[in-house]
Amino acid sequence: LAAGYTEEEARTCDVKGCYEYAPRGNCIQTCNGLINLPMMLVLALNDGYDPQNHEFSGIHTGKAENFETFEQFYQAVLDQAFFALNRCHAIISAYEAHAAEIYPTPIFSATMESSLKKAFDAFAGGAAHNDAAVQLASGGTLADSLAMIYKYVYRDKELTLAQFRDILNKNWEGYEAFRLRILKDEDKWGNNKKLPDTIFKHFTETLARHINAQITSRYGKYSTCLHGAETFYTMGRLTAATPDGRFATEEFSKNASPVQGMNRSGPTGAVASIMKLDTRLFMGDSSVDLSFNPNAVRGQEGIDAMRALLMTYVDNYGHALQINVLSAEQLRDAQKNPEKYKDLQIRVCGWNVLWNSLPKEEQDFYIRQAEAG
């Protein structure tokens, strides 16, 4: 309703793809845009330069030595994101102008009432709604990184922003003790903490308002997603170290979830953080990944507790929860003895995969998630 659809369209909407909402039966919705949010911070630290890939891929927002306040640096990160979003919008618009030529859909179009009435392919204007989504990926990594910059640079003044930049560009070499302090810091997204939660909310909602105000080249609406499927691996491999304690090329946070291993307040803390968002701005989705220890949900009391958490989330306009009920001990054993776990499945991002089909680095991610849970 907030996005402008009718009450009937809202009541009968479908959830498609991974999680995206769409009015039923008369909508073409693509998802061709994705923004690497932690990269926006890396670019702001380096005045638009990407130190991992050795290229200038942002805009000049100022040198780290010149940001006297956290607010100035925060705005620089936002400016890098706006620049990326505007490029993203231009690319999507140019591409989708030729959508009907690239992928005509005669059989799919024949299922649409509006396409049949107009006698046009759905991608050629036959659909009543011609929408597109943009993904804001790995906001947890970004929020934690900005929170650490606020605390250690601007509040406590333990080092300058330029010094922090240089440490990251050396991939923490020689600063392991400092990195461990950062990792142990409790101000992390997904724990119902004011600082990271305020940053996550303001940054993502600001970008969502920008995205949602755009019109697609097919004269439809844009919507905003907070998931990135498996891109938290692929983008992480391309991105330099970040101020949350992450090494260069390591994975990011997944979907709207906390950074793996940082969810020290359990599922309740993660849900409390995500419920602070205005989810009307994220019609694409705002999915959260949780890991429960089997002992926490065993028996009727455990099932009742899980249901209470789910219904609290739903009653506060939460979107989707992706839940794994697995212990870290079980996963470590499965990693060592794959022949014993041929049917073990893991919830990934709207789908399940067999544990044994995952590469070790991805298995390690779920072990860390289970340890935190």
Short mmCIF file of C-alpha atoms in Angstrom, two decimals:
data_model
loop_
_atom_site.label_atom_id
_atom_site.label_comp_id
_atom_site.label_asym_id
_atom_site.label_seq_id
_atom_site.Cartn_x
_atom_site.Cartn_y
_atom_site.Cartn_z
CA LEU A 1 0.00 0.00 0.00
CA ALA A 2 2.83 2.42 0.86
CA ALA A 3 4.31 1.79 -2.60
CA GLY A 4 1.05 2.82 -4.28
CA TYR A 5 -0.61 -0.50 -5.08
CA THR A 6 -4.33 -0.98 -4.59
CA GLU A 7 -5.71 -2.72 -1.53
CA GLU A 8 -6.74 -5.70 -3.65
CA GLU A 9 -3.24 -5.95 -5.14
CA ALA A 10 -1.75 -5.72 -1.65
CA ARG A 11 -4.05 -8.40 -0.23
CA THR A 12 -3.40 -10.85 -3.05
CA CYS A 13 0.30 -10.13 -3.65
CA ASP A 14 2.77 -12.92 -4.29
CA VAL A 15 6.24 -13.51 -2.89
CA LYS A 16 8.49 -14.53 -5.77
CA GLY A 17 12.14 -15.04 -6.62
CA CYS A 18 13.87 -15.22 -3.26
CA TYR A 19 11.47 -13.04 -1.27
CA GLU A 20 10.33 -10.05 -3.35
CA TYR A 21 6.70 -8.93 -3.18
CA ALA A 22 4.79 -8.36 -6.44
CA PRO A 23 1.13 -7.86 -7.37
CA ARG A 24 -0.25 -11.12 -8.66
CA GLY A 25 -0.72 -11.95 -12.30
CA ASN A 26 0.01 -8.61 -13.98
CA CYS A 27 3.56 -7.69 -12.98
CA ILE A 28 7.03 -8.04 -14.45
CA GLN A 29 9.61 -7.33 -11.78
CA THR A 30 13.34 -7.61 -12.43
CA CYS A 31 16.23 -7.46 -9.97
CA ASN A 32 19.23 -6.30 -11.97
CA GLY A 33 20.84 -3.88 -9.52
CA LEU A 34 23.06 -4.61 -6.53
CA ILE A 35 25.14 -2.24 -4.40
CA ASN A 36 28.14 -3.46 -2.39
CA LEU A 37 27.59 -1.32 0.73
CA PRO A 38 30.94 -2.04 2.46
CA MET A 39 32.72 -0.98 -0.73
CA MET A 40 31.12 2.46 -0.36
CA LEU A 41 33.00 2.89 2.92
CA VAL A 42 36.27 1.65 1.38
CA LEU A 43 35.90 4.16 -1.44
CA ALA A 44 35.15 7.00 1.00
CA LEU A 45 38.27 6.14 3.01
CA ASN A 46 40.39 6.31 -0.16
CA ASP A 47 38.79 9.28 -1.95
CA GLY A 48 37.10 7.07 -4.56
CA TYR A 49 40.01 4.66 -5.07
CA ASP A 50 39.60 0.90 -4.65
CA PRO A 51 42.86 -0.38 -3.06
CA GLN A 52 41.97 -4.04 -3.49
CA ASN A 53 41.40 -3.91 -7.25
CA HIS A 54 43.75 -0.96 -7.90
CA GLU A 55 41.24 1.20 -9.74
CA PHE A 56 39.36 4.45 -9.28
CA SER A 57 35.72 3.38 -9.22
CA GLY A 58 34.02 5.98 -7.06
CA ILE A 59 34.02 9.76 -6.87
CA HIS A 60 36.28 12.24 -5.10
CA THR A 61 34.71 12.80 -1.68
CA GLY A 62 37.81 14.01 0.15
CA LYS A 63 40.92 12.58 1.76
CA ALA A 64 40.69 10.78 5.09
CA GLU A 65 43.04 13.37 6.62
CA ASN A 66 40.44 16.09 6.04
CA PHE A 67 37.33 14.59 7.69
CA GLU A 68 37.22 16.45 10.99
CA THR A 69 33.90 14.97 12.17
CA PHE A 70 32.16 11.63 11.91
CA GLU A 71 29.24 13.35 10.21
CA GLN A 72 31.51 14.55 7.40
CA PHE A 73 32.88 11.07 6.78
CA TYR A 74 29.43 9.49 7.04
CA GLN A 75 28.19 11.88 4.36
CA ALA A 76 31.12 10.90 2.14
CA VAL A 77 30.09 7.24 2.40
CA LEU A 78 26.53 8.22 1.51
CA ASP A 79 27.78 10.24 -1.45
CA GLN A 80 29.71 7.24 -2.77
CA ALA A 81 26.53 5.18 -2.44
CA PHE A 82 24.40 7.78 -4.24
CA PHE A 83 26.92 7.85 -7.06
CA ALA A 84 26.83 4.05 -7.33
CA LEU A 85 23.04 4.04 -7.25
CA ASN A 86 22.80 6.63 -10.01
CA ARG A 87 25.18 4.58 -12.17
CA CYS A 88 23.18 1.47 -11.34
CA HIS A 89 19.93 3.16 -12.33
CA ALA A 90 21.37 4.36 -15.65
CA ILE A 91 22.68 0.88 -16.51
CA ILE A 92 19.39 -0.82 -15.60
CA SER A 93 17.41 1.73 -17.62
CA ALA A 94 19.59 1.29 -20.70
CA TYR A 95 19.45 -2.48 -20.45
CA GLU A 96 15.74 -2.84 -19.74
CA ALA A 97 14.79 -0.58 -22.62
CA HIS A 98 15.67 -3.63 -24.74
CA ALA A 99 14.14 -6.22 -22.42
CA ALA A 100 11.48 -7.36 -24.90
CA GLU A 101 14.15 -8.01 -27.53
CA ILE A 102 16.51 -9.78 -25.14
CA TYR A 103 14.03 -12.10 -23.47
CA PRO A 104 10.58 -12.26 -25.05
CA THR A 105 8.19 -14.36 -22.95
CA PRO A 106 5.25 -15.49 -25.12
CA ILE A 107 4.15 -18.38 -22.90
CA PHE A 108 4.51 -16.41 -19.65
CA SER A 109 2.76 -13.41 -21.23
CA ALA A 110 -0.19 -15.60 -22.15
CA THR A 111 -0.87 -16.09 -18.44
CA MET A 112 -1.29 -12.34 -17.91
CA GLU A 113 -4.70 -10.77 -18.37
CA SER A 114 -3.23 -7.38 -19.25
CA SER A 115 -0.88 -8.89 -21.88
CA LEU A 116 -3.75 -10.75 -23.49
CA LYS A 117 -5.93 -7.63 -23.61
CA LYS A 118 -3.13 -5.50 -25.09
CA ALA A 119 -1.78 -8.30 -27.33
CA PHE A 120 1.76 -7.39 -26.24
CA ASP A 121 4.55 -9.42 -24.69
CA ALA A 122 4.80 -8.76 -20.95
CA PHE A 123 8.24 -7.15 -21.38
CA ALA A 124 7.00 -5.02 -24.29
CA GLY A 125 4.41 -3.22 -22.22
CA GLY A 126 1.90 -6.01 -21.80
CA ALA A 127 2.26 -6.15 -18.02
CA ALA A 128 0.19 -3.76 -15.95
CA HIS A 129 3.18 -3.22 -13.62
CA ASN A 130 6.77 -3.03 -14.87
CA ASP A 131 8.85 -2.93 -11.74
CA ALA A 132 12.50 -3.38 -10.77
CA ALA A 133 14.38 -3.99 -7.53
CA VAL A 134 17.80 -2.91 -6.30
CA GLN A 135 19.64 -4.88 -3.62
CA LEU A 136 21.53 -3.12 -0.83
CA ALA A 137 23.92 -5.88 0.14
CA SER A 138 25.73 -6.48 3.45
CA GLY A 139 24.48 -3.58 5.52
CA GLY A 140 25.61 -5.34 8.69
CA THR A 141 29.26 -5.13 7.69
CA LEU A 142 28.83 -1.46 6.80
CA ALA A 143 27.02 -0.56 10.03
CA ASP A 144 29.59 -2.33 12.22
CA SER A 145 32.44 -0.64 10.33
CA LEU A 146 30.97 2.83 10.69
CA ALA A 147 30.27 2.19 14.38
CA MET A 148 33.92 1.26 14.96
CA ILE A 149 35.11 4.39 13.15
CA TYR A 150 32.79 6.52 15.26
CA LYS A 151 34.01 4.98 18.53
CA TYR A 152 37.74 4.63 17.99
CA VAL A 153 38.43 7.63 15.75
CA TYR A 154 35.95 10.35 16.65
CA ARG A 155 34.68 9.54 20.14
CA ASP A 156 37.71 8.01 21.88
CA LYS A 157 40.34 9.50 19.52
CA GLU A 158 42.62 6.44 19.76
CA LEU A 159 43.78 6.99 16.18
CA THR A 160 43.04 9.23 13.22
CA LEU A 161 40.89 8.22 10.28
CA ALA A 162 43.97 8.34 8.04
CA GLN A 163 45.79 5.97 10.39
CA PHE A 164 42.80 3.60 10.39
CA ARG A 165 42.76 3.73 6.58
CA ASP A 166 46.45 2.83 6.43
CA ILE A 167 45.93 -0.11 8.81
CA LEU A 168 43.13 -1.45 6.60
CA ASN A 169 45.14 -0.99 3.41
CA LYS A 170 47.86 -3.12 5.04
CA ASN A 171 45.14 -5.73 5.74
CA TRP A 172 45.65 -5.35 9.53
CA GLU A 173 49.28 -6.52 9.28
CA GLY A 174 51.04 -5.64 12.51
CA TYR A 175 47.77 -4.64 14.23
CA GLU A 176 46.28 -7.98 15.25
CA ALA A 177 45.74 -6.92 18.87
CA PHE A 178 43.74 -3.90 17.71
CA ARG A 179 41.76 -6.07 15.28
CA LEU A 180 40.84 -8.46 18.08
CA ARG A 181 39.63 -5.55 20.21
CA ILE A 182 37.41 -4.48 17.32
CA LEU A 183 36.02 -8.01 16.93
CA LYS A 184 35.24 -8.23 20.65
CA ASP A 185 33.54 -4.82 20.72
CA GLU A 186 29.87 -5.29 21.58
CA ASP A 187 28.51 -2.44 19.45
CA LYS A 188 27.55 -4.64 16.50
CA TRP A 189 24.39 -4.76 14.39
CA GLY A 190 21.93 -7.48 15.38
CA ASN A 191 22.32 -7.18 19.16
CA ASN A 192 19.78 -4.45 19.90
CA LYS A 193 22.56 -1.87 20.38
CA LYS A 194 21.75 1.79 19.77
CA LEU A 195 24.87 2.88 17.82
CA PRO A 196 25.05 0.24 15.05
CA ASP A 197 21.27 -0.06 14.83
CA THR A 198 20.88 3.70 14.33
CA ILE A 199 23.54 3.65 11.60
CA PHE A 200 22.03 0.64 9.81
CA LYS A 201 18.54 2.14 9.92
CA HIS A 202 19.50 5.63 8.76
CA PHE A 203 21.87 4.53 5.98
CA THR A 204 19.63 1.89 4.42
CA GLU A 205 16.44 3.91 4.76
CA THR A 206 18.09 6.97 3.20
CA LEU A 207 19.16 4.92 0.17
CA ALA A 208 15.80 3.17 -0.01
CA ARG A 209 13.95 6.49 -0.28
CA HIS A 210 16.26 7.43 -3.15
CA ILE A 211 15.73 4.12 -4.94
CA ASN A 212 11.97 4.00 -4.41
CA ALA A 213 11.54 7.47 -5.89
CA GLN A 214 12.91 6.37 -9.27
CA ILE A 215 10.84 5.27 -12.29
CA THR A 216 11.95 2.31 -14.39
CA SER A 217 12.57 2.67 -18.13
CA ARG A 218 9.46 0.49 -18.51
CA TYR A 219 7.48 3.12 -16.53
CA GLY A 220 7.19 1.07 -13.40
CA LYS A 221 8.26 1.34 -9.77
CA TYR A 222 11.60 0.62 -8.14
CA SER A 223 11.75 -1.20 -4.81
CA THR A 224 14.58 -1.89 -2.38
CA CYS A 225 15.92 -5.25 -1.15
CA LEU A 226 18.20 -5.90 1.81
CA HIS A 227 19.47 -9.23 0.56
CA GLY A 228 22.36 -10.23 -1.62
CA ALA A 229 21.92 -14.02 -1.86
CA GLU A 230 25.43 -15.50 -2.22
CA THR A 231 27.06 -12.22 -3.18
CA PHE A 232 28.25 -11.79 0.42
CA TYR A 233 30.98 -14.24 -0.70
CA THR A 234 31.62 -12.95 -4.20
CA MET A 235 31.66 -9.27 -3.24
CA GLY A 236 33.71 -9.97 -0.15
CA ARG A 237 36.42 -11.55 -2.29
CA LEU A 238 36.70 -8.29 -4.23
CA THR A 239 36.79 -5.89 -1.29
CA ALA A 240 39.59 -4.60 0.92
CA ALA A 241 39.68 -4.97 4.70
CA THR A 242 36.95 -3.15 6.62
CA PRO A 243 36.96 -1.42 10.05
CA ASP A 244 34.79 -4.11 11.68
CA GLY A 245 37.81 -6.44 11.92
CA ARG A 246 37.25 -8.21 8.61
CA PHE A 247 40.30 -9.14 6.53
CA ALA A 248 40.42 -8.31 2.81
CA THR A 249 38.60 -10.87 0.62
CA GLU A 250 36.67 -12.36 3.56
CA GLU A 251 32.89 -12.67 3.30
CA PHE A 252 30.48 -9.93 4.36
CA SER A 253 27.32 -10.09 6.45
CA LYS A 254 24.43 -11.83 4.72
CA ASN A 255 21.06 -10.27 3.81
CA ALA A 256 19.90 -7.95 6.63
CA SER A 257 21.62 -10.23 9.15
CA PRO A 258 24.38 -9.55 11.68
CA VAL A 259 27.98 -10.27 10.70
CA GLN A 260 28.62 -13.96 11.31
CA GLY A 261 29.84 -14.53 14.84
CA MET A 262 28.76 -11.05 16.00
CA ASN A 263 25.18 -11.96 16.98
CA ARG A 264 26.01 -12.35 20.66
CA SER A 265 22.47 -11.58 21.84
CA GLY A 266 21.00 -14.54 19.98
CA PRO A 267 17.92 -14.56 17.76
CA THR A 268 16.07 -12.16 20.09
CA GLY A 269 18.74 -9.49 19.63
CA ALA A 270 18.74 -9.90 15.84
CA VAL A 271 14.95 -9.59 15.66
CA ALA A 272 14.96 -6.57 18.00
CA SER A 273 17.43 -4.79 15.70
CA ILE A 274 15.62 -5.50 12.45
CA MET A 275 12.27 -4.44 13.91
CA LYS A 276 13.60 -0.89 14.21
CA LEU A 277 13.47 -0.54 10.41
CA ASP A 278 10.54 1.00 8.57
CA THR A 279 9.94 -2.10 6.48
CA ARG A 280 7.52 -0.24 4.21
CA LEU A 281 10.64 1.12 2.52
CA PHE A 282 11.90 -2.39 1.71
CA MET A 283 9.17 -3.92 -0.40
CA GLY A 284 11.86 -6.03 -2.05
CA ASP A 285 12.67 -7.73 1.25
CA SER A 286 14.48 -7.45 4.57
CA SER A 287 15.30 -11.07 5.32
CA VAL A 288 17.24 -12.12 8.43
CA ASP A 289 19.25 -15.34 8.89
CA LEU A 290 19.19 -16.97 12.30
CA SER A 291 20.84 -20.02 13.81
CA PHE A 292 19.29 -21.88 16.74
CA ASN A 293 21.07 -24.43 18.86
CA PRO A 294 18.94 -27.61 18.84
CA ASN A 295 18.76 -27.52 22.65
CA ALA A 296 17.07 -24.09 22.51
CA VAL A 297 14.09 -25.34 20.51
CA ARG A 298 13.77 -28.90 21.81
CA GLY A 299 10.36 -30.10 22.96
CA GLN A 300 7.09 -28.20 23.14
CA GLU A 301 8.60 -25.34 25.13
CA GLY A 302 11.22 -24.85 22.44
CA ILE A 303 8.64 -24.87 19.66
CA ASP A 304 6.50 -22.37 21.61
CA ALA A 305 9.52 -20.08 22.09
CA MET A 306 10.37 -20.20 18.38
CA ARG A 307 6.77 -19.47 17.45
CA ALA A 308 6.63 -16.55 19.91
CA LEU A 309 9.76 -15.04 18.32
CA LEU A 310 8.35 -15.50 14.82
CA MET A 311 4.97 -13.96 15.66
CA THR A 312 6.61 -11.01 17.44
CA TYR A 313 8.62 -10.44 14.27
CA VAL A 314 5.55 -10.70 12.03
CA ASP A 315 3.39 -8.53 14.28
CA ASN A 316 6.03 -5.80 14.02
CA TYR A 317 6.06 -5.99 10.19
CA GLY A 318 9.10 -8.19 9.85
CA HIS A 319 9.57 -9.80 6.45
CA ALA A 320 11.27 -13.21 6.45
CA LEU A 321 13.39 -15.33 8.75
CA GLN A 322 15.80 -17.94 7.39
CA ILE A 323 16.39 -20.39 10.24
CA ASN A 324 18.94 -23.16 10.69
CA VAL A 325 18.59 -25.45 13.72
CA LEU A 326 22.06 -26.96 13.92
CA SER A 327 24.86 -27.09 16.46
CA ALA A 328 28.41 -26.03 15.67
CA GLU A 329 29.59 -29.41 16.94
CA GLN A 330 27.36 -31.24 14.46
CA LEU A 331 28.56 -29.08 11.57
CA ARG A 332 32.21 -29.56 12.48
CA ASP A 333 31.65 -33.30 12.56
CA ALA A 334 29.88 -33.12 9.20
CA GLN A 335 32.86 -31.26 7.78
CA LYS A 336 35.25 -33.95 8.99
CA ASN A 337 33.02 -36.93 8.15
CA PRO A 338 30.97 -36.01 5.06
CA GLU A 339 30.00 -39.63 4.41
CA LYS A 340 27.88 -39.61 7.59
CA TYR A 341 25.91 -36.52 6.53
CA LYS A 342 24.89 -37.10 2.92
CA ASP A 343 21.35 -35.79 3.54
CA LEU A 344 22.24 -32.81 5.79
CA GLN A 345 20.80 -29.58 4.36
CA ILE A 346 21.50 -25.92 5.12
CA ARG A 347 19.13 -23.01 4.60
CA VAL A 348 20.98 -20.54 2.36
CA CYS A 349 18.83 -17.72 0.97
CA GLY A 350 15.31 -18.77 0.03
CA TRP A 351 16.55 -22.27 -0.77
CA ASN A 352 18.31 -25.24 0.83
CA VAL A 353 21.55 -26.91 -0.26
CA LEU A 354 23.21 -30.16 0.74
CA TRP A 355 25.99 -29.53 3.24
CA ASN A 356 28.45 -31.68 1.32
CA SER A 357 27.99 -29.57 -1.82
CA LEU A 358 29.30 -26.41 -0.12
CA PRO A 359 33.01 -25.47 -0.35
CA LYS A 360 34.85 -25.43 2.97
CA GLU A 361 34.91 -21.64 3.27
CA GLU A 362 31.12 -21.53 3.03
CA GLN A 363 30.81 -24.37 5.54
CA ASP A 364 33.03 -22.35 7.90
CA PHE A 365 30.56 -19.45 7.63
CA TYR A 366 27.69 -21.61 8.90
CA ILE A 367 29.87 -23.03 11.68
CA ARG A 368 30.61 -19.49 12.87
CA GLN A 369 26.93 -18.61 12.62
CA ALA A 370 26.00 -21.68 14.69
CA GLU A 371 28.65 -20.81 17.28
CA ALA A 372 27.16 -17.33 17.69
CA GLY A 373 23.64 -18.74 17.84
#
